[in-house]
Amino acid sequence: MIRLTNLADYAVVLMCEIANAQDRVSAQDLSGSTNVPVPTVSKILNALGRSKLLVSHRGLKGGFALARPTEDISVADIIEAIDGPIALTHCTEPEETDCGYTQICSMRPKWQVINGAVRGALADVKLTSLIQPVSGEEIAARFEAQAQSAARN
């Protein structure tokens, strides 16, 4: 199973909260609205700021705001800001690994294709689509489609 780290998961949640905010938000405000502890929120906000996804403003009306429009921020951008480059296996990384089969491995180029597809799919999901309200009918239709897909497999 492929899983994101908790920090990357929280980062997506925090970015959605910031995108929906009417004004700049503080780490304390975000912690209160998401139940993510303040130290964790601060750590994530700093990483997102270093990656130029957020801007911070100091002072009485300070806080954090998106650095770019929501349609210009992808889930891949958020994940990479927290976890680094998206890599399903060590084979997809450009530098040498400690794998003894690197020189003769026929799967390495194939893993790079797979990794590119996964990264591309995450890059196609924009923050805009995550903050759009979803109706009950849409949720039900998604669950039905998943159930039918699972039944076929």
XYZ file of N, CA and C in Angstrom:
459
model
N 0.839 -1.179 0.000
C 0.000 0.000 0.000
C 0.882 1.240 0.000
N 0.532 2.182 -0.813
C 1.248 3.446 -0.877
C 0.528 4.422 0.053
N 1.283 5.016 0.967
C 0.693 5.965 1.907
C 1.520 7.234 1.989
N 0.801 8.342 2.169
C 1.474 9.606 2.450
C 1.841 9.635 3.921
N 2.815 10.454 4.263
C 3.095 10.663 5.674
C 1.951 11.456 6.281
N 1.830 11.380 7.597
C 0.809 12.177 8.286
C 1.027 13.661 8.026
N 2.290 14.089 7.988
C 2.554 15.509 7.761
C 2.056 15.963 6.396
N 2.244 15.138 5.368
C 1.754 15.500 4.033
C 0.229 15.547 4.020
N -0.396 14.602 4.699
C -1.850 14.581 4.814
C -2.338 15.855 5.502
N -1.716 16.185 6.636
C -2.099 17.405 7.359
C -1.853 18.644 6.514
N -0.788 18.638 5.718
C -0.479 19.793 4.871
C -1.599 20.054 3.868
N -2.147 19.000 3.285
C -3.264 19.163 2.342
C -4.469 19.742 3.081
N -4.736 19.227 4.272
C -5.861 19.736 5.077
C -5.651 21.218 5.391
N -4.452 21.572 5.825
C -4.165 22.968 6.173
C -4.262 23.883 4.962
N -3.771 23.432 3.819
C -3.862 24.253 2.607
C -5.313 24.493 2.211
N -6.160 23.484 2.393
C -7.592 23.674 2.109
C -8.199 24.695 3.071
N -7.832 24.616 4.338
C -8.333 25.584 5.326
C -7.892 26.998 4.968
N -6.634 27.149 4.606
C -6.113 28.471 4.244
C -6.813 28.986 2.987
N -7.029 28.102 2.022
C -7.696 28.502 0.775
C -9.129 28.964 1.030
N -9.780 28.356 2.004
C -11.168 28.727 2.313
C -11.281 29.929 3.240
N -10.174 30.345 3.832
C -10.203 31.466 4.776
C -10.452 32.787 4.046
N -11.137 33.659 4.721
C -11.419 34.979 4.154
C -10.223 35.918 4.288
N -9.357 35.618 5.241
C -8.211 36.475 5.518
C -7.027 35.601 5.898
N -5.942 36.215 6.257
C -4.775 35.458 6.720
C -5.138 34.676 7.971
N -4.483 33.539 8.144
C -4.769 32.710 9.309
C -3.482 32.402 10.056
N -3.600 32.270 11.367
C -2.444 31.956 12.200
C -2.367 30.452 12.436
N -1.225 30.018 12.927
C -1.051 28.605 13.277
C -2.071 28.203 14.341
N -2.334 29.093 15.288
C -3.308 28.800 16.340
C -4.718 28.635 15.772
N -5.088 29.501 14.838
C -6.406 29.392 14.203
C -6.529 28.064 13.454
N -5.487 27.715 12.717
C -5.511 26.469 11.958
C -5.561 25.257 12.875
N -4.838 25.319 13.963
C -4.865 24.224 14.926
C -6.274 24.061 15.492
N -6.920 25.175 15.806
C -8.274 25.128 16.343
C -9.292 24.569 15.368
N -9.138 24.890 14.089
C -10.129 24.437 13.101
C -9.870 23.026 12.589
N -8.645 22.514 12.774
C -8.316 21.192 12.235
C -7.989 20.151 13.306
N -7.786 20.604 14.522
C -7.369 19.732 15.637
C -5.974 19.152 15.451
N -5.178 19.747 14.604
C -3.771 19.378 14.462
C -3.005 20.231 15.484
N -2.130 19.629 16.298
C -1.422 20.399 17.318
C -0.625 21.578 16.743
N -0.567 22.668 17.498
C 0.108 23.887 17.044
C 1.553 23.640 16.613
N 2.363 22.876 17.362
C 3.741 22.658 16.887
C 3.794 21.972 15.520
N 2.895 21.039 15.278
C 2.849 20.345 13.990
C 2.407 21.308 12.893
N 1.386 22.121 13.188
C 0.922 23.119 12.220
C 2.068 24.070 11.869
N 2.781 24.545 12.877
C 3.890 25.481 12.639
C 4.971 24.857 11.764
N 5.307 23.615 12.036
C 6.322 22.907 11.244
C 5.888 22.810 9.783
N 4.628 22.458 9.558
C 4.107 22.316 8.199
C 4.056 23.671 7.502
N 3.578 24.694 8.188
C 3.487 26.027 7.585
C 4.864 26.540 7.178
N 5.865 26.279 8.012
C 7.224 26.703 7.662
C 7.703 25.999 6.399
N 7.462 24.703 6.289
C 7.871 23.958 5.093
C 7.129 24.453 3.856
N 5.844 24.721 3.992
C 5.058 25.231 2.857
C 5.528 26.625 2.451
N 5.941 27.416 3.431
C 6.486 28.742 3.136
C 7.819 28.655 2.404
N 8.700 27.745 2.854
C 9.999 27.561 2.183
C 9.813 27.099 0.742
N 8.723 26.388 0.480
C 8.437 25.902 -0.874
C 7.654 26.904 -1.708
N 7.479 28.079 -1.173
C 6.796 29.174 -1.889
C 5.325 28.880 -2.181
N 4.693 28.043 -1.346
C 3.257 27.806 -1.481
C 2.466 28.746 -0.586
N 3.104 29.216 0.483
C 2.486 30.154 1.409
C 3.379 31.373 1.567
N 2.761 32.473 1.934
C 3.500 33.656 2.359
C 3.069 33.965 3.777
N 4.021 34.396 4.575
C 3.691 34.768 5.944
C 3.795 36.272 6.095
N 2.918 36.793 6.916
C 2.879 38.222 7.187
C 2.999 38.412 8.686
N 3.889 39.278 9.077
C 4.086 39.553 10.498
C 3.199 40.702 10.931
N 3.063 40.830 12.223
C 2.347 41.969 12.763
C 0.977 41.611 13.297
N 0.246 42.653 13.700
C -1.051 42.494 14.350
C -2.036 41.723 13.476
N -2.063 42.001 12.191
C -2.964 41.293 11.284
C -2.198 40.279 10.444
N -1.160 39.723 11.042
C -0.311 38.775 10.339
C -0.957 37.409 10.229
N -0.215 36.502 9.666
C -0.678 35.142 9.470
C -0.183 34.617 8.138
N -0.799 33.549 7.710
C -0.388 32.885 6.469
C -1.478 33.012 5.422
N -1.035 33.113 4.172
C -1.939 33.163 3.021
C -1.292 32.391 1.885
N -2.106 31.973 0.939
C -1.578 31.270 -0.237
C -0.684 32.206 -1.040
N 0.394 31.669 -1.559
C 1.317 32.465 -2.375
C 0.862 32.536 -3.828
N 0.014 31.595 -4.228
C -0.472 31.532 -5.610
C -1.962 31.216 -5.592
N -2.636 31.428 -6.701
C -4.051 31.041 -6.784
C -4.215 29.527 -6.619
N -5.370 29.116 -6.126
C -5.618 27.694 -5.869
C -5.495 26.835 -7.123
N -5.787 27.382 -8.286
C -5.680 26.592 -9.519
C -4.221 26.387 -9.945
N -3.293 27.091 -9.293
C -1.867 26.947 -9.601
C -1.112 26.120 -8.561
N -1.840 25.543 -7.604
C -1.222 24.716 -6.563
C -1.794 23.308 -6.685
N -0.910 22.338 -6.859
C -1.358 20.952 -7.002
C -1.096 20.164 -5.720
N -1.747 19.025 -5.623
C -1.502 18.122 -4.502
C -0.044 17.671 -4.539
N 0.508 17.456 -5.723
C 1.922 17.076 -5.839
C 2.819 18.161 -5.244
N 2.503 19.425 -5.500
C 3.290 20.526 -4.934
C 3.291 20.460 -3.411
N 2.141 20.209 -2.834
C 1.998 20.177 -1.376
C 2.768 18.991 -0.796
N 2.584 17.826 -1.384
C 3.268 16.626 -0.893
C 4.783 16.800 -0.985
N 5.266 17.306 -2.110
C 6.711 17.469 -2.284
C 7.285 18.524 -1.349
N 6.494 19.511 -0.975
C 6.959 20.511 -0.013
C 7.230 19.886 1.348
N 6.500 18.842 1.671
C 6.624 18.200 2.983
C 7.533 16.977 2.927
N 7.315 16.094 1.974
C 8.016 14.808 1.929
C 9.177 14.756 0.944
N 9.343 15.786 0.139
C 10.372 15.735 -0.899
C 9.801 15.107 -2.159
N 10.652 14.838 -3.134
C 10.166 14.311 -4.417
C 9.356 13.024 -4.240
N 8.319 12.903 -5.032
C 7.462 11.718 -4.993
C 8.228 10.578 -5.647
N 8.440 9.514 -4.888
C 9.185 8.366 -5.391
C 8.587 7.102 -4.798
N 8.051 6.253 -5.643
C 7.435 5.019 -5.171
C 8.469 3.993 -4.751
N 9.610 3.971 -5.402
C 10.698 3.061 -5.051
C 12.010 3.833 -5.156
N 13.072 3.254 -4.629
C 14.390 3.885 -4.757
C 14.842 3.896 -6.207
N 14.277 3.020 -7.005
C 14.651 2.944 -8.421
C 14.320 4.217 -9.189
N 13.381 4.998 -8.696
C 12.961 6.192 -9.425
C 13.841 7.387 -9.113
N 14.705 7.247 -8.122
C 15.568 8.356 -7.747
C 16.785 8.397 -8.663
N 17.208 9.594 -9.072
C 18.307 9.690 -10.043
C 19.661 9.259 -9.474
N 19.881 9.458 -8.184
C 21.187 9.092 -7.627
C 21.270 7.590 -7.396
N 22.473 7.147 -7.184
C 22.713 5.725 -6.945
C 22.080 5.288 -5.634
N 21.588 4.074 -5.618
C 21.028 3.494 -4.412
C 21.937 2.363 -3.958
N 21.612 1.774 -2.835
C 22.410 0.661 -2.344
C 21.938 -0.677 -2.919
N 21.075 -0.625 -3.911
C 20.578 -1.841 -4.556
C 21.689 -2.458 -5.406
N 21.927 -3.727 -5.214
C 22.967 -4.411 -5.961
C 22.593 -4.763 -7.386
N 21.340 -4.528 -7.765
C 20.862 -4.917 -9.089
C 20.683 -3.736 -10.045
N 21.056 -2.542 -9.616
C 20.812 -1.339 -10.407
C 21.327 -1.460 -11.839
N 22.526 -1.965 -12.005
C 23.149 -2.017 -13.337
C 22.468 -3.003 -14.280
N 21.834 -4.038 -13.737
C 21.236 -5.068 -14.593
C 19.713 -5.122 -14.495
N 19.136 -4.213 -13.763
C 17.692 -4.261 -13.500
C 16.893 -3.800 -14.721
N 16.013 -4.645 -15.179
C 15.163 -4.281 -16.317
C 13.915 -3.522 -15.873
N 13.629 -3.519 -14.579
C 12.428 -2.845 -14.076
C 12.646 -1.363 -13.780
N 13.882 -0.943 -13.586
C 14.138 0.447 -13.204
C 13.478 1.444 -14.156
N 13.641 1.332 -15.469
C 12.972 2.307 -16.345
C 11.451 2.206 -16.270
N 10.950 1.018 -16.004
C 9.496 0.848 -15.909
C 8.959 1.505 -14.645
N 9.695 1.384 -13.538
C 9.280 2.058 -12.308
C 9.288 3.560 -12.491
N 10.215 4.064 -13.295
C 10.252 5.504 -13.545
C 9.006 5.949 -14.311
N 8.524 5.126 -15.215
C 7.281 5.437 -15.933
C 6.094 5.430 -14.969
N 6.040 4.404 -14.130
C 4.950 4.300 -13.147
C 4.989 5.488 -12.199
N 6.179 5.810 -11.694
C 6.318 6.938 -10.780
C 5.873 8.239 -11.449
N 6.251 8.411 -12.703
C 5.840 9.607 -13.439
C 4.330 9.699 -13.582
N 3.684 8.559 -13.790
C 2.226 8.553 -13.915
C 1.559 8.942 -12.599
N 2.075 8.407 -11.499
C 1.510 8.743 -10.184
C 1.731 10.219 -9.883
N 2.951 10.710 -10.120
C 3.229 12.116 -9.864
C 2.359 13.010 -10.753
N 2.199 12.598 -12.027
C 1.356 13.359 -12.944
C -0.090 13.413 -12.489
N -0.590 12.291 -11.989
C -1.973 12.265 -11.492
C -2.139 13.210 -10.301
N -1.164 13.224 -9.401
C -1.232 14.129 -8.245
C -1.068 15.588 -8.676
N -0.276 15.822 -9.711
C -0.102 17.182 -10.221
C -1.372 17.689 -10.893
N -2.188 16.778 -11.403
C -3.443 17.167 -12.054
C -4.537 17.552 -11.059
N -4.388 17.161 -9.809
C -5.382 17.506 -8.791
C -4.976 18.846 -8.181
N -5.762 19.858 -8.476
C -5.456 21.207 -8.016
C -6.203 21.504 -6.714
N -5.640 22.412 -5.949
C -6.252 22.810 -4.681
C -7.679 23.318 -4.905
N -7.913 23.938 -6.036
C -9.258 24.422 -6.378
C -10.289 23.302 -6.286
N -9.946 22.125 -6.813
C -10.921 21.038 -6.825
C -11.138 20.457 -5.435
N -10.165 20.612 -4.539
C -10.310 20.073 -3.186
C -11.180 20.949 -2.295
N -11.299 22.216 -2.635
C -12.079 23.111 -1.779
C -13.497 23.329 -2.284
N -13.831 22.704 -3.418
C -15.189 22.795 -3.949
C -16.114 21.925 -3.111
N -17.275 22.420 -2.757
C -18.208 21.572 -2.009
C -18.651 20.373 -2.846
N -18.843 19.246 -2.186
C -19.280 18.024 -2.851
C -20.669 17.675 -2.322
N -21.604 17.423 -3.229
C -22.974 17.105 -2.827
C -23.075 15.663 -2.348
N -24.130 15.379 -1.621
C -24.394 14.024 -1.150
C -24.545 13.045 -2.297
N -25.158 13.493 -3.408
C -25.319 12.618 -4.567
C -23.965 12.250 -5.181
N -23.043 13.236 -5.229
C -21.719 12.951 -5.778
C -20.966 11.940 -4.915
N -21.071 12.086 -3.613
C -20.410 11.149 -2.700
C -20.997 9.755 -2.878
N -22.313 9.660 -2.943
C -22.970 8.363 -3.128
C -22.558 7.725 -4.457
N -22.481 8.531 -5.505
C -22.082 8.008 -6.818
C -20.646 7.493 -6.788
N -19.769 8.189 -6.083
C -18.374 7.739 -5.983
C -18.287 6.410 -5.239
N -19.017 6.296 -4.126
C -19.006 5.046 -3.365
C -19.581 3.903 -4.194
N -20.631 4.167 -4.949
C -21.242 3.144 -5.803
C -20.254 2.686 -6.877
N -19.559 3.646 -7.489
C -18.576 3.296 -8.516
C -17.430 2.474 -7.923
N -16.990 2.833 -6.727
C -15.926 2.068 -6.067
C -16.395 0.655 -5.740
N -17.633 0.527 -5.272
C -18.177 -0.785 -4.928
C -18.281 -1.663 -6.179
N -18.738 -1.093 -7.284
C -18.842 -1.852 -8.522
C -17.462 -2.269 -9.026
N -16.493 -1.394 -8.924
C -15.128 -1.706 -9.342
C -14.553 -2.837 -8.477
N -14.792 -2.775 -7.184
C -14.289 -3.806 -6.269
C -14.968 -5.153 -6.554
N -16.252 -5.116 -6.889
C -16.979 -6.353 -7.175
C -16.446 -7.018 -8.437
N -16.028 -6.222 -9.429
C -15.483 -6.759 -10.671
C -14.120 -7.400 -10.462
N -13.384 -6.911 -9.477
C -12.035 -7.438 -9.232
C -12.149 -8.590 -8.307
